[in-house]
Short mmCIF file of N, CA, C and O in Angstrom, two decimals:
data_model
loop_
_atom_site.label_atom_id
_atom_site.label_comp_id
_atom_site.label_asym_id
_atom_site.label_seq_id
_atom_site.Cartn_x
_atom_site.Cartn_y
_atom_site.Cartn_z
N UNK A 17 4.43 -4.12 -13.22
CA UNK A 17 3.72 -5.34 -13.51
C UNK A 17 2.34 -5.25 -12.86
O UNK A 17 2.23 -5.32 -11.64
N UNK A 18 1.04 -5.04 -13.86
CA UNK A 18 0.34 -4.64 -12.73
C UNK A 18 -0.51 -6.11 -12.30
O UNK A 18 -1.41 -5.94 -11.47
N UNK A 19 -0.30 -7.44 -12.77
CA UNK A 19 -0.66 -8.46 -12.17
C UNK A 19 -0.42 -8.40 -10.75
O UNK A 19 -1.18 -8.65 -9.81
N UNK A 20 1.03 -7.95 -10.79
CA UNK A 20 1.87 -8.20 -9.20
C UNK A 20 1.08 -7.14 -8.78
O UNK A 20 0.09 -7.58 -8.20
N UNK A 21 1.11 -5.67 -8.84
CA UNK A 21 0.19 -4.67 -8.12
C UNK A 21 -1.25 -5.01 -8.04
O UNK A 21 -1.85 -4.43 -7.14
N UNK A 22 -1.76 -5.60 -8.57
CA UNK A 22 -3.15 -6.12 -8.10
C UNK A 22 -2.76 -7.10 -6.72
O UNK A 22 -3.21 -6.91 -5.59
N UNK A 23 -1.98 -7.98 -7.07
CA UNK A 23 -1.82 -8.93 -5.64
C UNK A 23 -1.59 -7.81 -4.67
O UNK A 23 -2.47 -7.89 -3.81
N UNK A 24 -0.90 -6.96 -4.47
CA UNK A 24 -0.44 -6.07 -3.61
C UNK A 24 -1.81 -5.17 -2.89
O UNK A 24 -1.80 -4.86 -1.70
N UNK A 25 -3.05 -4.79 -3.90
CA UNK A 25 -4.17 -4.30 -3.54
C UNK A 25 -5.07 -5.39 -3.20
O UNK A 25 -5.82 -5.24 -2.24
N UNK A 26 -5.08 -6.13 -3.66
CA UNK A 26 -5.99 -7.31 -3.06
C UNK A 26 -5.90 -7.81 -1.52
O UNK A 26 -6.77 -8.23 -0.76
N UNK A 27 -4.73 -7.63 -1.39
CA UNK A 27 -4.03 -8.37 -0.12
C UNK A 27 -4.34 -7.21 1.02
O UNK A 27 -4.51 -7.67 2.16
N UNK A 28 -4.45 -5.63 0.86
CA UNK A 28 -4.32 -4.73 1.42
C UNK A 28 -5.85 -4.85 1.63
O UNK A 28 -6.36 -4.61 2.73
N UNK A 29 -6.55 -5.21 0.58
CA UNK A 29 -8.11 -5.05 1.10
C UNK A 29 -8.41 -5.83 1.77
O UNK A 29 -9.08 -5.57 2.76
N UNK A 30 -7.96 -7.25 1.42
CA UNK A 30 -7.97 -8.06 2.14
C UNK A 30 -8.09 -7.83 3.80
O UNK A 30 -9.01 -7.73 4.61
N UNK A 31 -6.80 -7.81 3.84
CA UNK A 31 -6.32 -7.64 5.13
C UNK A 31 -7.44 -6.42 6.05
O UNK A 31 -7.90 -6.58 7.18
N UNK A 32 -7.60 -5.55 5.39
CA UNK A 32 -8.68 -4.19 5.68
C UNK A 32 -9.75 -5.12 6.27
O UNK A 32 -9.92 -5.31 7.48
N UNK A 33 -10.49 -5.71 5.21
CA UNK A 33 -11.65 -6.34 5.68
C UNK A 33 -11.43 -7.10 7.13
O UNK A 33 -11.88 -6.50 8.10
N UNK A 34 -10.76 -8.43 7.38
CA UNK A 34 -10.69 -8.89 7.99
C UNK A 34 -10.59 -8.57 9.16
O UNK A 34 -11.21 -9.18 10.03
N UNK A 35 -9.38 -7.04 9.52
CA UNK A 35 -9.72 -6.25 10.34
C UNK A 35 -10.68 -5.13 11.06
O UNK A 35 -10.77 -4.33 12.00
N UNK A 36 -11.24 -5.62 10.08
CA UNK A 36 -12.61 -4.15 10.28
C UNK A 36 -13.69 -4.70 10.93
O UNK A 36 -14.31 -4.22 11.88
N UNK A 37 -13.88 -5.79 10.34
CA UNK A 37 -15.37 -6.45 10.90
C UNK A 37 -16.96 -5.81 10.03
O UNK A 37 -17.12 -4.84 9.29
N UNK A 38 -17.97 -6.93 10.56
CA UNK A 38 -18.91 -6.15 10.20
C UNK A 38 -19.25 -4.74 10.89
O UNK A 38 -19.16 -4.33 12.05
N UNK A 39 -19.63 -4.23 9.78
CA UNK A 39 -20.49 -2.81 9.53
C UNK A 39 -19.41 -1.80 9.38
O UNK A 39 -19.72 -0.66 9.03
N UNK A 40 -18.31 -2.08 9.57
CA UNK A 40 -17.31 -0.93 9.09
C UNK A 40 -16.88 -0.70 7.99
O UNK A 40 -17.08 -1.48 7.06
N UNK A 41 -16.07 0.61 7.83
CA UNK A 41 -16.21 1.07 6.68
C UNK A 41 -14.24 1.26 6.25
O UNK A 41 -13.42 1.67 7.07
N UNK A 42 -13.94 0.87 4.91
CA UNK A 42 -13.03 0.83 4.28
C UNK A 42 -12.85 2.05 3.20
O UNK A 42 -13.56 2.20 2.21
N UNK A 43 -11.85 2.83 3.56
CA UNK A 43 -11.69 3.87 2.40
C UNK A 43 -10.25 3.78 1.59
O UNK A 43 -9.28 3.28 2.16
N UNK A 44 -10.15 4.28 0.29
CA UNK A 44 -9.24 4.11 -0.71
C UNK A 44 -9.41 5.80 -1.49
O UNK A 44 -10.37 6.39 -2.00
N UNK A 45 -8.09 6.12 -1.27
CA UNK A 45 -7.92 7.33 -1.86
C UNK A 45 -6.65 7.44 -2.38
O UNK A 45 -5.67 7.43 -1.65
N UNK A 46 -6.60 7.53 -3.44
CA UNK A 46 -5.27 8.20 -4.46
C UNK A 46 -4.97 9.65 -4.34
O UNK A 46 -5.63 10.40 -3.62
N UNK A 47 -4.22 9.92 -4.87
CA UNK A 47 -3.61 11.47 -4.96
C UNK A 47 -2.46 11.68 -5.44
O UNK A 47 -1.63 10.80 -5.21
N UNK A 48 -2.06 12.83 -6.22
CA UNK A 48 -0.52 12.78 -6.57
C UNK A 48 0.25 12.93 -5.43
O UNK A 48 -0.11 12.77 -4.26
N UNK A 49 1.71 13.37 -5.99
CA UNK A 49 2.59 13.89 -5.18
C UNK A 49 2.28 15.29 -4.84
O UNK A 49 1.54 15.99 -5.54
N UNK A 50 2.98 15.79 -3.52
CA UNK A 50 2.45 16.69 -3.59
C UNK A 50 4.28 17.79 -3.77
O UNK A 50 5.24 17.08 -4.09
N UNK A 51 4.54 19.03 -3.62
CA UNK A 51 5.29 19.95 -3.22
C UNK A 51 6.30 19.31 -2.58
O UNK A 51 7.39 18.94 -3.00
N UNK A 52 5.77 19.24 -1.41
CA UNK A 52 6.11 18.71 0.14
C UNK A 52 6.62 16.76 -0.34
O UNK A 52 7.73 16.24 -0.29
N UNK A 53 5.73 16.34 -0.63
CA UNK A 53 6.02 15.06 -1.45
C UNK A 53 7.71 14.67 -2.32
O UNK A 53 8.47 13.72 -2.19
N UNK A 54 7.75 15.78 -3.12
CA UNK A 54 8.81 15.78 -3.71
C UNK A 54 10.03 15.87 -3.14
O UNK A 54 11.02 15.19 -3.42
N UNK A 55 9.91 17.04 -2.03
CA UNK A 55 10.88 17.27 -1.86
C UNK A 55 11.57 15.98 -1.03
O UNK A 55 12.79 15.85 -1.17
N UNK A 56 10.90 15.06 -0.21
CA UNK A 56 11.02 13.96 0.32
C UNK A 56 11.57 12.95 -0.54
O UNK A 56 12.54 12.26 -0.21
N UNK A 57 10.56 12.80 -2.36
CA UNK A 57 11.02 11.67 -2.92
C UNK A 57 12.01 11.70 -3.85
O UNK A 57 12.81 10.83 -4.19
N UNK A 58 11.75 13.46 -4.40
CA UNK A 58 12.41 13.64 -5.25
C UNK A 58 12.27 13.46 -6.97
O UNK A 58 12.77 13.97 -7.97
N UNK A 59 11.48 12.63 -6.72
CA UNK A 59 10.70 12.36 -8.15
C UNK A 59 8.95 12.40 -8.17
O UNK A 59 8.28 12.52 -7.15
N UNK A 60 8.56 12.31 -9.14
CA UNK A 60 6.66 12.20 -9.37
C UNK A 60 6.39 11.10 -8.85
O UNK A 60 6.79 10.08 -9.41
N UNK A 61 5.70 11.02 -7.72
CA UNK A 61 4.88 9.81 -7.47
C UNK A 61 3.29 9.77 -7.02
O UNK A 61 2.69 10.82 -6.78
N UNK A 62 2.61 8.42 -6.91
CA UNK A 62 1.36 8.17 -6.84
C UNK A 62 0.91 8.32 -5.18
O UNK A 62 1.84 7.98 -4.43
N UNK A 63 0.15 8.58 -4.74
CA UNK A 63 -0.38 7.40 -3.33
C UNK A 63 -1.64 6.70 -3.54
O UNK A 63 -2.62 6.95 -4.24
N UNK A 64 -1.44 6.04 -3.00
CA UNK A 64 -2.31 5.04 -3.05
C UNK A 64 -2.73 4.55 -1.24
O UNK A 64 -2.11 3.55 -0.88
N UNK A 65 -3.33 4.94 -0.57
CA UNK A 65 -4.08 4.87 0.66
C UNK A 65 -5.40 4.02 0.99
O UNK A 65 -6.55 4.40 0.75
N UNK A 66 -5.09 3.01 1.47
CA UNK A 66 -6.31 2.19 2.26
C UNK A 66 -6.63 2.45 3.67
O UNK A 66 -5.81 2.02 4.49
N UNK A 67 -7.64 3.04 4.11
CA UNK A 67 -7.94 3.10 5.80
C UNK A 67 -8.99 2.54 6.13
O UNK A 67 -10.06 2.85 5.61
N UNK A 68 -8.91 1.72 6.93
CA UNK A 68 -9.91 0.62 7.86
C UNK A 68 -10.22 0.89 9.11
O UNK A 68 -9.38 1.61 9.64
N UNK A 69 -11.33 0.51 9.95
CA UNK A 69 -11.80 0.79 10.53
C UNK A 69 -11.93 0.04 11.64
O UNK A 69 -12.88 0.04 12.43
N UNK A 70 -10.87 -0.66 11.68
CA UNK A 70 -10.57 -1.98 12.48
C UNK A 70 -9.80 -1.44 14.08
O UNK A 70 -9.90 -0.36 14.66
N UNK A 71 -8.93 -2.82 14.48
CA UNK A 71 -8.71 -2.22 15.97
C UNK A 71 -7.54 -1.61 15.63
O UNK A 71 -7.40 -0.74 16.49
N UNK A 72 -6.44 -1.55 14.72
CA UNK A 72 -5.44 -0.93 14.54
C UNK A 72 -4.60 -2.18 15.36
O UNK A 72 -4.85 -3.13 16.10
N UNK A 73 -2.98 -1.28 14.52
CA UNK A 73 -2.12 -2.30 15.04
C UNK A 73 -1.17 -1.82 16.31
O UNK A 73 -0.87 -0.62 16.30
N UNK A 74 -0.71 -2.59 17.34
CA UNK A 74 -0.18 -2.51 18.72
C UNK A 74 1.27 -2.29 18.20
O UNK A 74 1.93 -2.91 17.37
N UNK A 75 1.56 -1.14 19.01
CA UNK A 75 3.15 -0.99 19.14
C UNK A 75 4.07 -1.29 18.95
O UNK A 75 4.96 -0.88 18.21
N UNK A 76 3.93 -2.72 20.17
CA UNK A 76 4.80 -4.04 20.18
C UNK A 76 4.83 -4.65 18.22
O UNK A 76 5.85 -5.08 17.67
N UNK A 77 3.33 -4.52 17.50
CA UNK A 77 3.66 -5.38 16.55
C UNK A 77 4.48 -4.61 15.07
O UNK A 77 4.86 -5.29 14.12
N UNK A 78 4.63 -2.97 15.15
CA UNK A 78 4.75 -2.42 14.22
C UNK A 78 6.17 -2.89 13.37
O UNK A 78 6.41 -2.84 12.16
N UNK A 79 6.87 -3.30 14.34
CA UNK A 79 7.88 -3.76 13.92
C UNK A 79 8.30 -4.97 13.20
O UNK A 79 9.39 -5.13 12.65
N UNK A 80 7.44 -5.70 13.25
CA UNK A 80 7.38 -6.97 12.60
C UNK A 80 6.44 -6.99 11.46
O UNK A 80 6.56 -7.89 10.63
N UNK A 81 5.84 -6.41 11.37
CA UNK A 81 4.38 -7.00 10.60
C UNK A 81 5.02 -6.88 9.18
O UNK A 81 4.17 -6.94 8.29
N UNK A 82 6.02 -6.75 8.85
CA UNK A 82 6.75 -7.01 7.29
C UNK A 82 7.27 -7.63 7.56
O UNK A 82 7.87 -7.87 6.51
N UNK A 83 7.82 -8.52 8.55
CA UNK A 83 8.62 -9.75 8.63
C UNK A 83 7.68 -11.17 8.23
O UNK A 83 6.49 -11.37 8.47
N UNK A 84 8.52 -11.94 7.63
CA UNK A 84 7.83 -13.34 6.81
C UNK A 84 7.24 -13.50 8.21
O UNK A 84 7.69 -12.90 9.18
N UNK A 85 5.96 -14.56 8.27
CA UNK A 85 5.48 -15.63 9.02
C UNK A 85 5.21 -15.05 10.36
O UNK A 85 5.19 -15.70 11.40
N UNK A 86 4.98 -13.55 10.24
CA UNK A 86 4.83 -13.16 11.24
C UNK A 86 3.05 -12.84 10.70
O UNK A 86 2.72 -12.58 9.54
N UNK A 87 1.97 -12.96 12.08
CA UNK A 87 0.54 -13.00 12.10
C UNK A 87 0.19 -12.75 13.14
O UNK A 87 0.61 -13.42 14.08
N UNK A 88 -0.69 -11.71 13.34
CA UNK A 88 -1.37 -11.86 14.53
C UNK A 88 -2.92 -12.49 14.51
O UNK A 88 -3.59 -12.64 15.54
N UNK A 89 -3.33 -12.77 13.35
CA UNK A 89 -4.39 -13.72 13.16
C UNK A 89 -4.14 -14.93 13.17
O UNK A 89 -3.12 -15.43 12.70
N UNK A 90 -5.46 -15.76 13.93
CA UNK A 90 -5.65 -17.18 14.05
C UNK A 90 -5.42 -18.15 12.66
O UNK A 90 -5.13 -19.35 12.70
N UNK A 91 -5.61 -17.46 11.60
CA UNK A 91 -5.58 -18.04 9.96
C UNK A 91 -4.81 -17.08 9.60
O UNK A 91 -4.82 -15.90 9.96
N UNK A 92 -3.76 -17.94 8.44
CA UNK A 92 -2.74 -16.46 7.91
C UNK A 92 -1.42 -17.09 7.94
O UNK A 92 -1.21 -17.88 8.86
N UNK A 93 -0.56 -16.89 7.12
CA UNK A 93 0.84 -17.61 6.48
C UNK A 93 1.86 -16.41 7.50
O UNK A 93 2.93 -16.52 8.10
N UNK A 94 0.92 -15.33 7.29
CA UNK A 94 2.29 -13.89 7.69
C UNK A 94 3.32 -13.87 6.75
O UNK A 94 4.52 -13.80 6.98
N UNK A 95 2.49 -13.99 5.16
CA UNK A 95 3.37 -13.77 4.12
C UNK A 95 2.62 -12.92 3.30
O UNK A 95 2.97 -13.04 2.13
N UNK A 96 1.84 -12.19 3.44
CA UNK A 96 1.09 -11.29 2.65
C UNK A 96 1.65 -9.94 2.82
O UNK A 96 2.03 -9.37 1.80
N UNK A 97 1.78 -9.34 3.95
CA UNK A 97 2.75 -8.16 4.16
C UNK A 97 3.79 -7.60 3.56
O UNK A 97 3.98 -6.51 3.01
N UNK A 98 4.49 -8.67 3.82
CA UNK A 98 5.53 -9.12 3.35
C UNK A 98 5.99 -9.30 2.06
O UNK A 98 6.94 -8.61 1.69
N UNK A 99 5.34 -10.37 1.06
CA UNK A 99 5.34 -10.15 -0.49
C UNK A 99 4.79 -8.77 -1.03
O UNK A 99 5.21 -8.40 -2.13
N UNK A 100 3.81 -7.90 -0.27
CA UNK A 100 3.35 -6.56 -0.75
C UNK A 100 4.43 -5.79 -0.88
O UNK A 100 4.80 -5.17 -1.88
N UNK A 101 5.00 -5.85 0.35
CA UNK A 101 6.37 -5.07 0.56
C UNK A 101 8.09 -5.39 -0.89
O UNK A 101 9.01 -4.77 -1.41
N UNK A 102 7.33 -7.07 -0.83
CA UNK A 102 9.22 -6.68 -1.85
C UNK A 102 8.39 -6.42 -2.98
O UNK A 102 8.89 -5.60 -3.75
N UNK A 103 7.04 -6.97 -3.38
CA UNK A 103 6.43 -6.10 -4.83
C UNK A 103 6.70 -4.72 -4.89
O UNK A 103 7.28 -4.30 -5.89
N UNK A 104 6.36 -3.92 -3.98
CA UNK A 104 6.05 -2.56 -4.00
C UNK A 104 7.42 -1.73 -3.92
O UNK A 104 7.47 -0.53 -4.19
N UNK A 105 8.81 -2.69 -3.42
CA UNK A 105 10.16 -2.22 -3.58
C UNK A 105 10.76 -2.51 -4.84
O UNK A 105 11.86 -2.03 -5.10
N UNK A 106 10.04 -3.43 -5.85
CA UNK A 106 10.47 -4.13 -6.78
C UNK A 106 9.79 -3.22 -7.61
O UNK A 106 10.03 -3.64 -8.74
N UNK A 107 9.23 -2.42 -7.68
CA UNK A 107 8.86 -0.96 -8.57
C UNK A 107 9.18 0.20 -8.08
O UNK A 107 8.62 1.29 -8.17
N UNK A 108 10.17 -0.15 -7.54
CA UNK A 108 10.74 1.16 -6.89
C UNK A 108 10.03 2.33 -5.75
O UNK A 108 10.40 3.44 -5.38
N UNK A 109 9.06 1.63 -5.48
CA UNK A 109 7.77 2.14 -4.13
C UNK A 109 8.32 1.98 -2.89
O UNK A 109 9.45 1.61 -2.60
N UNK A 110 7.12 2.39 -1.97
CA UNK A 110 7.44 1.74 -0.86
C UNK A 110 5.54 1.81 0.04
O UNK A 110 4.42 2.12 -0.37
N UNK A 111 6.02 1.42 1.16
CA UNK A 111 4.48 1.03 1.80
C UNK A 111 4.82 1.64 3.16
O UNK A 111 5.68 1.08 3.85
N UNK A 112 4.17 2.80 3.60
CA UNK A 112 4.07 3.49 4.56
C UNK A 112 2.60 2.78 5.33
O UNK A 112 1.74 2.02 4.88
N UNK A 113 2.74 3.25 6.37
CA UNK A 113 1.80 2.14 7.60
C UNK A 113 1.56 3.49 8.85
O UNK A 113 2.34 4.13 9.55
N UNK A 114 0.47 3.48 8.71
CA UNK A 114 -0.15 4.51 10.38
C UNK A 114 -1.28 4.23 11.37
O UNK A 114 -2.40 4.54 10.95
N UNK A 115 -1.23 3.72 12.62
CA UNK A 115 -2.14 3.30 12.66
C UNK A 115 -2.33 3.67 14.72
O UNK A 115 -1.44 3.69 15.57
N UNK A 116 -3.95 3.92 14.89
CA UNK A 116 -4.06 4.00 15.96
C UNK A 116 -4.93 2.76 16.42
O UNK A 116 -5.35 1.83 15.73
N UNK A 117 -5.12 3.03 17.98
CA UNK A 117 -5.24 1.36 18.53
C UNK A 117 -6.60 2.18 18.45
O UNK A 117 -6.74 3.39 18.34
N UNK A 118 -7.94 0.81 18.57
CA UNK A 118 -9.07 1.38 18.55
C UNK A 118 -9.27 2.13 17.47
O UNK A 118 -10.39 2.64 17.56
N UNK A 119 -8.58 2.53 16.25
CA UNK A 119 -9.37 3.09 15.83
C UNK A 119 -9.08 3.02 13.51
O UNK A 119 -9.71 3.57 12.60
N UNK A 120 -8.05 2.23 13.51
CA UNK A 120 -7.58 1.54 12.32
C UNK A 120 -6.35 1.36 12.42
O UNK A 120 -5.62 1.04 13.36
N UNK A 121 -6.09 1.76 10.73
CA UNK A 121 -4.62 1.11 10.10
C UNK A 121 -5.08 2.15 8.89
O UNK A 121 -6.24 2.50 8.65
N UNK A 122 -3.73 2.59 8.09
CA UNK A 122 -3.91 2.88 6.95
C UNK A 122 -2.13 2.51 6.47
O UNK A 122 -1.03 2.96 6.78
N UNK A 123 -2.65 1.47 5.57
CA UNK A 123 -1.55 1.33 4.63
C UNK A 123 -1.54 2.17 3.02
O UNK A 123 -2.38 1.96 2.15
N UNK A 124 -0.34 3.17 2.92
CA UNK A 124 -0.38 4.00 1.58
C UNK A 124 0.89 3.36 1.28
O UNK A 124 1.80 3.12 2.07
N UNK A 125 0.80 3.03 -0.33
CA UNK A 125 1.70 2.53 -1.44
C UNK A 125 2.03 3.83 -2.33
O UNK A 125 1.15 4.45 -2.93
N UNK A 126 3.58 4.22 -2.36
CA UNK A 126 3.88 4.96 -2.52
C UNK A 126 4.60 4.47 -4.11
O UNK A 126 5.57 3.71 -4.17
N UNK A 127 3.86 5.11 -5.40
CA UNK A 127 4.35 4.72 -6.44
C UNK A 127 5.12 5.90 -7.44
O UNK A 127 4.60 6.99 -7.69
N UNK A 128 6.82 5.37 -8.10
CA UNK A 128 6.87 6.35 -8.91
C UNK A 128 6.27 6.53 -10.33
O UNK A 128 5.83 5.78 -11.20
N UNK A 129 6.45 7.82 -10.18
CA UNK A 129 5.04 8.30 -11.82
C UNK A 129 6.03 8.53 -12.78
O UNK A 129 6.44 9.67 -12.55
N UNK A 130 6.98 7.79 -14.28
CA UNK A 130 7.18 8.13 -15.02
C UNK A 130 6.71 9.12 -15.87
O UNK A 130 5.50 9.17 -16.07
N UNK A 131 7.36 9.84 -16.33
CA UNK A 131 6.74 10.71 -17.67
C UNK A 131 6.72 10.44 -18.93
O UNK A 131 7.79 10.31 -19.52
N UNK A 132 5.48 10.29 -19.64
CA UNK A 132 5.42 9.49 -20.97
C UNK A 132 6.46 10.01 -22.00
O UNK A 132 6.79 11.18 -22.19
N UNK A 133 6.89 8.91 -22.63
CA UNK A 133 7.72 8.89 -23.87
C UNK A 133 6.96 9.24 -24.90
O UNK A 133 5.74 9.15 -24.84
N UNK A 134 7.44 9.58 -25.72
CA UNK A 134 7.42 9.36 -27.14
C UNK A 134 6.92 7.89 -27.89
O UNK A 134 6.45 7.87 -29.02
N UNK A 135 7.08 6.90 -27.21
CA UNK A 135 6.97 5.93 -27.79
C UNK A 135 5.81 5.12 -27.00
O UNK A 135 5.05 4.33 -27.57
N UNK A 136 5.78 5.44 -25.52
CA UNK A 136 3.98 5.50 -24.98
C UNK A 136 2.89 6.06 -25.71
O UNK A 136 2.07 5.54 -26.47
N UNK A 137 3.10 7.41 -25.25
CA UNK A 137 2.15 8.08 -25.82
C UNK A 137 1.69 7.70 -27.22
O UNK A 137 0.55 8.01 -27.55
N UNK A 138 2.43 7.09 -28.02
CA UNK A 138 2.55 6.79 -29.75
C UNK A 138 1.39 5.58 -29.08
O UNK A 138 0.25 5.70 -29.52
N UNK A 139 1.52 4.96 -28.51
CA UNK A 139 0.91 2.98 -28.24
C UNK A 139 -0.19 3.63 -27.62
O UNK A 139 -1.24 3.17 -28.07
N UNK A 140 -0.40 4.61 -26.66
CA UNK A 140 -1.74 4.75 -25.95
C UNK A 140 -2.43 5.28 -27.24
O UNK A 140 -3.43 4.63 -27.56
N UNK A 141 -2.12 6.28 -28.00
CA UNK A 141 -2.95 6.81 -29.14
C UNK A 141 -3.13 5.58 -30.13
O UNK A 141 -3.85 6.09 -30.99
N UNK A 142 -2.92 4.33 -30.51
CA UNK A 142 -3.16 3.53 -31.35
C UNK A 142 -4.05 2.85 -30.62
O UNK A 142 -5.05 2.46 -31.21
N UNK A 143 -3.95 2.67 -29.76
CA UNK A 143 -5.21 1.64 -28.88
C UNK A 143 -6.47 2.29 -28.55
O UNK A 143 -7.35 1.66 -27.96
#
């Protein structure tokens, strides 16, 4: 659904920005699966990688920060994480998180890559 995957990137930039502050810099990089990839997922998949330039997240919070209503910002529901997370399980993904203190966060959305049908490929060539 890629309405719902837009909420899921919006929210990730979101969140990027807010942590970064002025003058820093936000990067977004895709890539396939790789070798090494597979053998982990087992099937074709996407990444999808946001890294910010912010303070990164604390130890203590790694554990929560997909839990509802959980925030470490002054403004914020602590439901954005969270809905990214059952979107991104609800396509069969998932959302990997790395992050050092001082120095960001990178959240990668891990998507699987079907292989076109017969009956895709037929609809992408008519359009």
């Amino acid at each position: 659904d890629g309405q719902q995957l837009t909420q899921v990137f919006m929210n990730l930039i979101l969140n990027a920005i807010q942590a970064s502050g002025p003058q820093k810099k936000i990067y977004l990089q895709t890539r396939p699966g790789t070798e090494a990839d597979l053998r982990y997922r087992q099937q074709p998949a996407i990444f999808i990688s946001l890294r910010d330039e912010g303070v990164g997240i604390l130890a203590k919070d790694f554990s929560n920060i997909f839990q509802p209503f959980f925030t470490t910002k002054h403004e914020g529901t602590g439901l954005g994480l969270p809905t990214c997370k059952r979107i991104v399980e609800a396509h069969h993904g998932e959302i990997l998180v790395d992050s050092e203190i001082g120095k960001g966060a990178t959240f990668t959305v891990v998507l699987p890559v079907s292989q076109p049908t017969s009956e895709t490929v037929s609809s992408y060539n008519q359009n």
